[in-house]
Structure formats: structure tokens, C-alpha cells
Coordinates of C-alpha atoms in Angstrom, one line a residue:
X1084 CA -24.0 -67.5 -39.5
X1085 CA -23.1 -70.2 -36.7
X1086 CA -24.5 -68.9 -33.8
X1087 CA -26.1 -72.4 -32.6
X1088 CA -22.7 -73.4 -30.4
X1089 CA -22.1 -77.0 -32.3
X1090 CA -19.1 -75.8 -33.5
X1091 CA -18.1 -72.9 -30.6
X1092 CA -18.4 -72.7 -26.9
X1093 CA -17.5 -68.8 -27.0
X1094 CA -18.7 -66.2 -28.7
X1095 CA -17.4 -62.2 -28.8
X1096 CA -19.7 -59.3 -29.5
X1097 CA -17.6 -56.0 -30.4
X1098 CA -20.1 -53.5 -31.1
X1099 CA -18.8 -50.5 -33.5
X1100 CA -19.7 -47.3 -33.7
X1101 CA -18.3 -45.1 -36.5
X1102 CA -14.4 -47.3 -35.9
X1103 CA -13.1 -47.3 -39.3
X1104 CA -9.3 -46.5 -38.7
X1105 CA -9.7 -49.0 -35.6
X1106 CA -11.0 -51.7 -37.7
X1107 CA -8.0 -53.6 -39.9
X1108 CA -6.1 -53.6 -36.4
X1109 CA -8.6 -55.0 -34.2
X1110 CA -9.7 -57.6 -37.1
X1111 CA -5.5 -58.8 -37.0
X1112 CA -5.7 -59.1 -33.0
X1113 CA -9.2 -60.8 -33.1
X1114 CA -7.9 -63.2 -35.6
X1115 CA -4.8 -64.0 -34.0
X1116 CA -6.8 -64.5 -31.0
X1117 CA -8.6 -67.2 -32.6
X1118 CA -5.5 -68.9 -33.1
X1119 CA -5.0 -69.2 -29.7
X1120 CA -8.3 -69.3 -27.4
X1121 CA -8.0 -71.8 -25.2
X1122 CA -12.0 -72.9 -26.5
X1123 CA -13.6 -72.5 -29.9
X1124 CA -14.3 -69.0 -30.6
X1125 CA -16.4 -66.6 -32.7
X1126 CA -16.6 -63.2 -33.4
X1127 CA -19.9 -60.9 -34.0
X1128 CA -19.5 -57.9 -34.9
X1129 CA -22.7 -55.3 -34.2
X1130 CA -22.4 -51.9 -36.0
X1131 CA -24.2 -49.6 -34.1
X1132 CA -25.2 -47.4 -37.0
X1133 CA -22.0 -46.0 -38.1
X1134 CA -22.0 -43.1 -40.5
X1135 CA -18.4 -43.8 -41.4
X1136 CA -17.1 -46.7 -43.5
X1137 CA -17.6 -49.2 -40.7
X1138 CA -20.2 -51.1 -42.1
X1139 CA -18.3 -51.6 -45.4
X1140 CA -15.3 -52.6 -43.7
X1141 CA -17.1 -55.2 -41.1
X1142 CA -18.5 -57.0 -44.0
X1143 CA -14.8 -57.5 -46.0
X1144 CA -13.6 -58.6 -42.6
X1145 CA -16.5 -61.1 -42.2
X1146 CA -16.2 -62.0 -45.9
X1147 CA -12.4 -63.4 -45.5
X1148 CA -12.6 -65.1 -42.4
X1149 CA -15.8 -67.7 -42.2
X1150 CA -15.5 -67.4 -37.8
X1151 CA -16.6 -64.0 -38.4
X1152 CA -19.9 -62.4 -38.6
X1153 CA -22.1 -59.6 -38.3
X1154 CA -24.9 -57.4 -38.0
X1155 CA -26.3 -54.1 -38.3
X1156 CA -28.5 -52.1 -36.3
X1157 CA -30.6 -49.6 -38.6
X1158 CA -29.8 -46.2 -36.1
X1159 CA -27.3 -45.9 -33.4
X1160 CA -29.1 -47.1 -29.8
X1161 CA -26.1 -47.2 -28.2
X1162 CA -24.0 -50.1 -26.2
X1163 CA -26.5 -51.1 -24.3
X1164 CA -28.4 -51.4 -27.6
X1165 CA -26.0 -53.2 -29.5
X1166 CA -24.8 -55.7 -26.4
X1167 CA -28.9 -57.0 -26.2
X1168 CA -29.2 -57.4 -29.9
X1169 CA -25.9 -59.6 -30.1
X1170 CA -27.1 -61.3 -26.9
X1171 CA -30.6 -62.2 -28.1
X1172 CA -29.4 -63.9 -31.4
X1173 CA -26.2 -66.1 -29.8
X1174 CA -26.5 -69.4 -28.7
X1175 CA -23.0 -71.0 -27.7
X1176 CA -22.8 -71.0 -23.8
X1177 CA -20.4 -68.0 -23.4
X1178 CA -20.6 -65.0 -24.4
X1179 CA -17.9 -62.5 -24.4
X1180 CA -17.5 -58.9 -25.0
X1181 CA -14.9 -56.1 -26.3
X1182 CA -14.8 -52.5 -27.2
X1183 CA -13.8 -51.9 -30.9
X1184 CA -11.3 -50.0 -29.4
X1185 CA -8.5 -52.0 -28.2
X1186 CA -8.5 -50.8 -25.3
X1187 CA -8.1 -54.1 -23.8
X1188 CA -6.7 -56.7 -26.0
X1189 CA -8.6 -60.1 -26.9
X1190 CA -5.5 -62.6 -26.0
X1191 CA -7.1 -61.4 -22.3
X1192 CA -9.7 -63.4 -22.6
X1193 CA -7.8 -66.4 -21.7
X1194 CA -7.4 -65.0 -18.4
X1195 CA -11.1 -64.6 -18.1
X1196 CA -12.0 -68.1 -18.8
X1197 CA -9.8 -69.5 -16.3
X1198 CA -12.4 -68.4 -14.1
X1199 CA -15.9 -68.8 -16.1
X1200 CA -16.9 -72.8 -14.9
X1201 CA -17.4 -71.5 -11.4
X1202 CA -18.5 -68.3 -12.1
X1203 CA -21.8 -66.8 -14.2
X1204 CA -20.0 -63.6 -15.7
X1205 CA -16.0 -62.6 -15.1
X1206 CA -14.7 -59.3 -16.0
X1207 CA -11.2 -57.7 -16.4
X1208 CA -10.1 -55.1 -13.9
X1209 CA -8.2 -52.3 -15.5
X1210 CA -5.0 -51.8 -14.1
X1211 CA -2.8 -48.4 -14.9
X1212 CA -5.7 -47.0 -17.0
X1213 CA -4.7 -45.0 -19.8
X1214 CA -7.3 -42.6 -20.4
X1215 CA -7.4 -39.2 -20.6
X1216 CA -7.6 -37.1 -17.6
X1217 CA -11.7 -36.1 -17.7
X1218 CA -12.2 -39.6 -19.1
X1219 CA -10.7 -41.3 -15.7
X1220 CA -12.4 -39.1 -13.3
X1221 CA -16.0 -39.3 -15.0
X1222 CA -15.2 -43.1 -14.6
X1223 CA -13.8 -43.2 -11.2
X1224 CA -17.4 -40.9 -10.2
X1225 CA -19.6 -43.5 -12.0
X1226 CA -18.2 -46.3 -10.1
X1227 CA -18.5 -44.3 -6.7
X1228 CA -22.2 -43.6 -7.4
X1229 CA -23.0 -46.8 -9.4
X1230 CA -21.3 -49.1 -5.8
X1231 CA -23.5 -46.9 -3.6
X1232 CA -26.8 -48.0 -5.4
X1233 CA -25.9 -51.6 -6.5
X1234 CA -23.5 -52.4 -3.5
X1235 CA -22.4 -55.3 -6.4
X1236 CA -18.9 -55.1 -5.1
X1237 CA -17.3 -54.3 -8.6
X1238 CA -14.6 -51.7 -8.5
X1239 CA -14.6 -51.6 -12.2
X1240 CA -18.1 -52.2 -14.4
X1241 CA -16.9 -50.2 -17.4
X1242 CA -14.3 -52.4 -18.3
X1243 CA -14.6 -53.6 -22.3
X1244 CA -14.0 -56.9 -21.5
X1245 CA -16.3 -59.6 -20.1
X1246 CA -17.6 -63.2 -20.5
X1247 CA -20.6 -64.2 -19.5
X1248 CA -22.8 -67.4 -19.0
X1249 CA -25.3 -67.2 -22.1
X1250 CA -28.2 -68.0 -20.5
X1251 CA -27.8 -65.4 -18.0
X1252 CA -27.0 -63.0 -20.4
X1253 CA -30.2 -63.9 -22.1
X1254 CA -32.4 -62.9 -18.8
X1255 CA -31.2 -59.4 -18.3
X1256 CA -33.7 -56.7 -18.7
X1257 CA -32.6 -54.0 -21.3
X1258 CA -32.8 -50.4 -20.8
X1259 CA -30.4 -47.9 -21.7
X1260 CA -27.2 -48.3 -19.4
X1261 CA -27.9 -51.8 -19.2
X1262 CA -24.1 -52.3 -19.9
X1263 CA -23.1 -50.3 -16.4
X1264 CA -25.2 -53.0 -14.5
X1265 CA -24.2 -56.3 -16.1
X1266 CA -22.6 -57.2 -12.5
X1267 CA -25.5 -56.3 -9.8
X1268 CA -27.6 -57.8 -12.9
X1269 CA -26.2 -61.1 -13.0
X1270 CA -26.4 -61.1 -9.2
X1271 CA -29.8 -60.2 -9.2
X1272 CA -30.0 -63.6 -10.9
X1273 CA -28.2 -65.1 -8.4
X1274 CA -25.2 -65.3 -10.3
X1275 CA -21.6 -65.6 -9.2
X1276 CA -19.5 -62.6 -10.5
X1277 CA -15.4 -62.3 -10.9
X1278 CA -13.3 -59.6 -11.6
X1279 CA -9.6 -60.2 -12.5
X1280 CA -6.9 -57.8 -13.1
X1281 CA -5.9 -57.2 -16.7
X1282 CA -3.7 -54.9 -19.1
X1283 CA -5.2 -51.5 -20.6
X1284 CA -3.9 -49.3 -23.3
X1285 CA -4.2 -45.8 -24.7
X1286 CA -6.6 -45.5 -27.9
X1287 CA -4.6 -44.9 -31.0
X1288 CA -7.5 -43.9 -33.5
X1289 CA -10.2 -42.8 -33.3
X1290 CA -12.3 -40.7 -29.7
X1291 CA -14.5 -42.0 -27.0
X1292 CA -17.9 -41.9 -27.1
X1293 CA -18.5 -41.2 -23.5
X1294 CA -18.0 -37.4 -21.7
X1295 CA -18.1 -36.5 -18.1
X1296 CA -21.7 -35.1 -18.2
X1297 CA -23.4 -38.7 -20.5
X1298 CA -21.2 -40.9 -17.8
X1299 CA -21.7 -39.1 -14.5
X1300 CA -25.0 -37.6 -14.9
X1301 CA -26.5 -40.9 -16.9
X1302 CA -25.3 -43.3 -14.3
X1303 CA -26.8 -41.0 -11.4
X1304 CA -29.9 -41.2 -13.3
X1305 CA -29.5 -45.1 -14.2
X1306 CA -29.1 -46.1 -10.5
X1307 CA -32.4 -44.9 -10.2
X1308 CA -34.1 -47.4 -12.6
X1309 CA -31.5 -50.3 -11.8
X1310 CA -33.4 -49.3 -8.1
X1311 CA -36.6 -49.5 -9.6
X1312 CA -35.8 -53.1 -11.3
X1313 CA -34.1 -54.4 -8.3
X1314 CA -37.9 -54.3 -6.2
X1315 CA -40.0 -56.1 -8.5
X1316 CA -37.2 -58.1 -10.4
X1317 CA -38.6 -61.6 -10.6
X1318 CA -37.1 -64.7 -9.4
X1319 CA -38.2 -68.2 -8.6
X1320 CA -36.8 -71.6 -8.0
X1321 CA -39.1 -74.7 -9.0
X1322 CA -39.1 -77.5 -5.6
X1323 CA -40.5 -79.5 -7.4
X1324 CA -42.4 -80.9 -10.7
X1325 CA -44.5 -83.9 -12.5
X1326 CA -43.2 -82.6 -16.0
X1327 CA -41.0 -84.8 -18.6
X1328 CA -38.9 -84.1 -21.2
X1329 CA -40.0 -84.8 -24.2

């Protein structure tokens, strides 16, 4: 696996989580995508402990196509889970991410990194969502609570699709919901964020994972500990230094 960035500037997590009819059509969109990225691009997968035939099917996808790769996590922790563990082992300077669902669509990524050399993380903005009925109001209540804690300015944190500065993405603290916070997180870094408006689309296989209690009620409760790391997160800028490269 090439995750060192001397071949690619971008790299895509899409974690996976039990995805199998969703799979042979998001591998034909990634791969056309590939075709046309504006910069060199790689895909990791990270199966989230699927019980279905995910796994399997990941690694005939990988096998075929030498820009693709994988891994996979031994239980299911989660997207917050699976964003960190594809964070910690890639090392090209951007770092994108997608939902397995197609949702969004990968060619949107060239919109996204239009904006990425004078920003630290830009994220789509869904326009005309296409969810379900509970799904959009559990969303639309996240956000309301989640801009009332952060005040990060987002009108849109869920949305599958984001690139983000490596480094930075390397820095966040993980705990569970991490994935709500990526915008107030990069901030509290003293990053620049984006948001840009992009295309959404109704699921064709498979369900969401998320329900109106796990999004409302574990965002309520995750603004609490974003709270909590907000106080004591630690940051520090060196005026100066005797130290040389070696």
C-alpha cells in the first residue's frame, strides 16, 4: 500500500459498514473518478466490521485496481472509528472522505479542491437533500444543537464529503462523534474551514445507519465533551528557536 504521497497528493477514506449491494457501483464511480481528479488520487477503503460480504468484496475491488486499498477494523467502532484509523496510517497531504453510500458522488470532489490551497478542510453543502422524512429532521436538529455549542458556522457537518489538510486531520482528538466536529475541530486548530454547495441523491441499496434518537440524542450528549475538549485543548505557536534540521 502507497500511502507515503510520492505518487498521490489525495487520498479518499470510504468507510463501509455492512454495503455489499452498494459496493460494485460505488467502486465504477470511484474509478471513473480517478480518471478525472484534477490531482493524483487514491482510494482506502476501511470496513468497519461488516457482517455482510463487504470485506470479500473490498478486497476483489482492491485486487483489480493497484490505486486501491484497504483495511479492516476487527469490530464495528463506528465512523468516527473508521475516519481515525484511515487518518492515522495516510500520508499524502489531502485527505478526503465519502460515505459508501453515494449519497454524494466522487466527481464532487473537484469542486472541493478548488478551494483546499487556502483553506485547511472544505466540505460540500447538501443541496435538495434526499433523505427520508425522520432522517432530515434528526439532521436538521443536530445541526441546530451542534451550531449552538460549537458556533463553527457550518450549516451542514454531516455531509459525506470532505477534504482535509493531512496534518490537521492528523491532530484531531478522537472520541466517538468525532466525525460531527471535524469543522469547530479544525478551527480549534486554527484552521480555515469552507463549505460549498454540492449535489445529493436518494440511497438506492442498502439503509442508514443513523436514527432520530443515535443522531439527536448523541449529538446533544457529544456537544458536551466537544465543550469539555474545547477548555483545555492545547495550542501553541513557537516565536522562536536555536534548532536545525538535520
Amino acid at each position: 500500500m502507497d500511502f507515503n504521497g510520492r505518487k498521490y497528493r489525495l487520498t479518499i477514506i470510504v468507510p463501509v459498514n455492512n454495503e455489499e449491494e452498494n459496493l460494485p457501483r460505488l467502486a465504477t464511480e470511484l474509478f471513473n473518478y480517478l480518471k478525472i481528479a484534477v490531482v493524483p488520487t487514491q482510494v482506502l477503503f476501511v470496513n468497519d466490521g461488516s457482517t455482510d460480504n463487504s470485506e470479500a468484496l473490498i478486497a476483489s475491488i482492491c485486487k483489480n485496481n493497484n490505486s486501491f486499498n484497504y483495511i479492516s477494523l476487527r469490530t464495528n467502532g463506528g465512523l468516527s472509528t473508521a475516519l481515525k484509523a484511515g487518518f492515522d496510517i495516510i500520508e499524502t497531504e489531502l485527505t478526503g472522505y465519502i460515505d459508501a453510500d453515494l449519497q454524494t458522488l466522487p466527481r464532487d470532489f473537484n469542486i472541493l479542491l478548488k478551494h483546499i490551497d487556502s483553506n485547511d478542510l472544505v466540505m460540500g453543502f447538501r443541496q435538495k437533500r434526499k433523505d427520508a422524512f425522520l432522517k432530515y429532521l434528526s439532521s436538521i436538529l443536530a445541526n441546530k444543537f451542534r451550531r449552538i455549542f460549537t458556533r463553527d458556522g457550518i450549516n451542514d457537518t454531516g455531509c459525506p464529503l470532505k477534504i482535509i489538510k493531512t496534518d490537521f486531520a492528523k491532530q484531531l482528538p478522537l472520541f466517538k462523534g468525532m466525525h460531527r466536529f471535524l469543522p469547530a475541530l479544525i478551527q480549534l486548530q486554527k484552521g480555515r474551514v469552507m463549505q460549498v454547495p454540492i449535489e445529493h441523491y436518494p440511497r438506492v441499496f442498502g439503509k442508514s445507519h443513523f436514527n432520530l434518537p443515535n443522531r439527536v440524542l448523541g449529538t446533544f450528549i457529544d456537544c458536551f465533551i466537544f465543550l469539555w475538549i474545547k477548555k483545555r485543548f492545547i495550542t501553541y505557536d513557537i516565536s522562536n528557536s536555536n534548532t536545525k534540521p538535520e
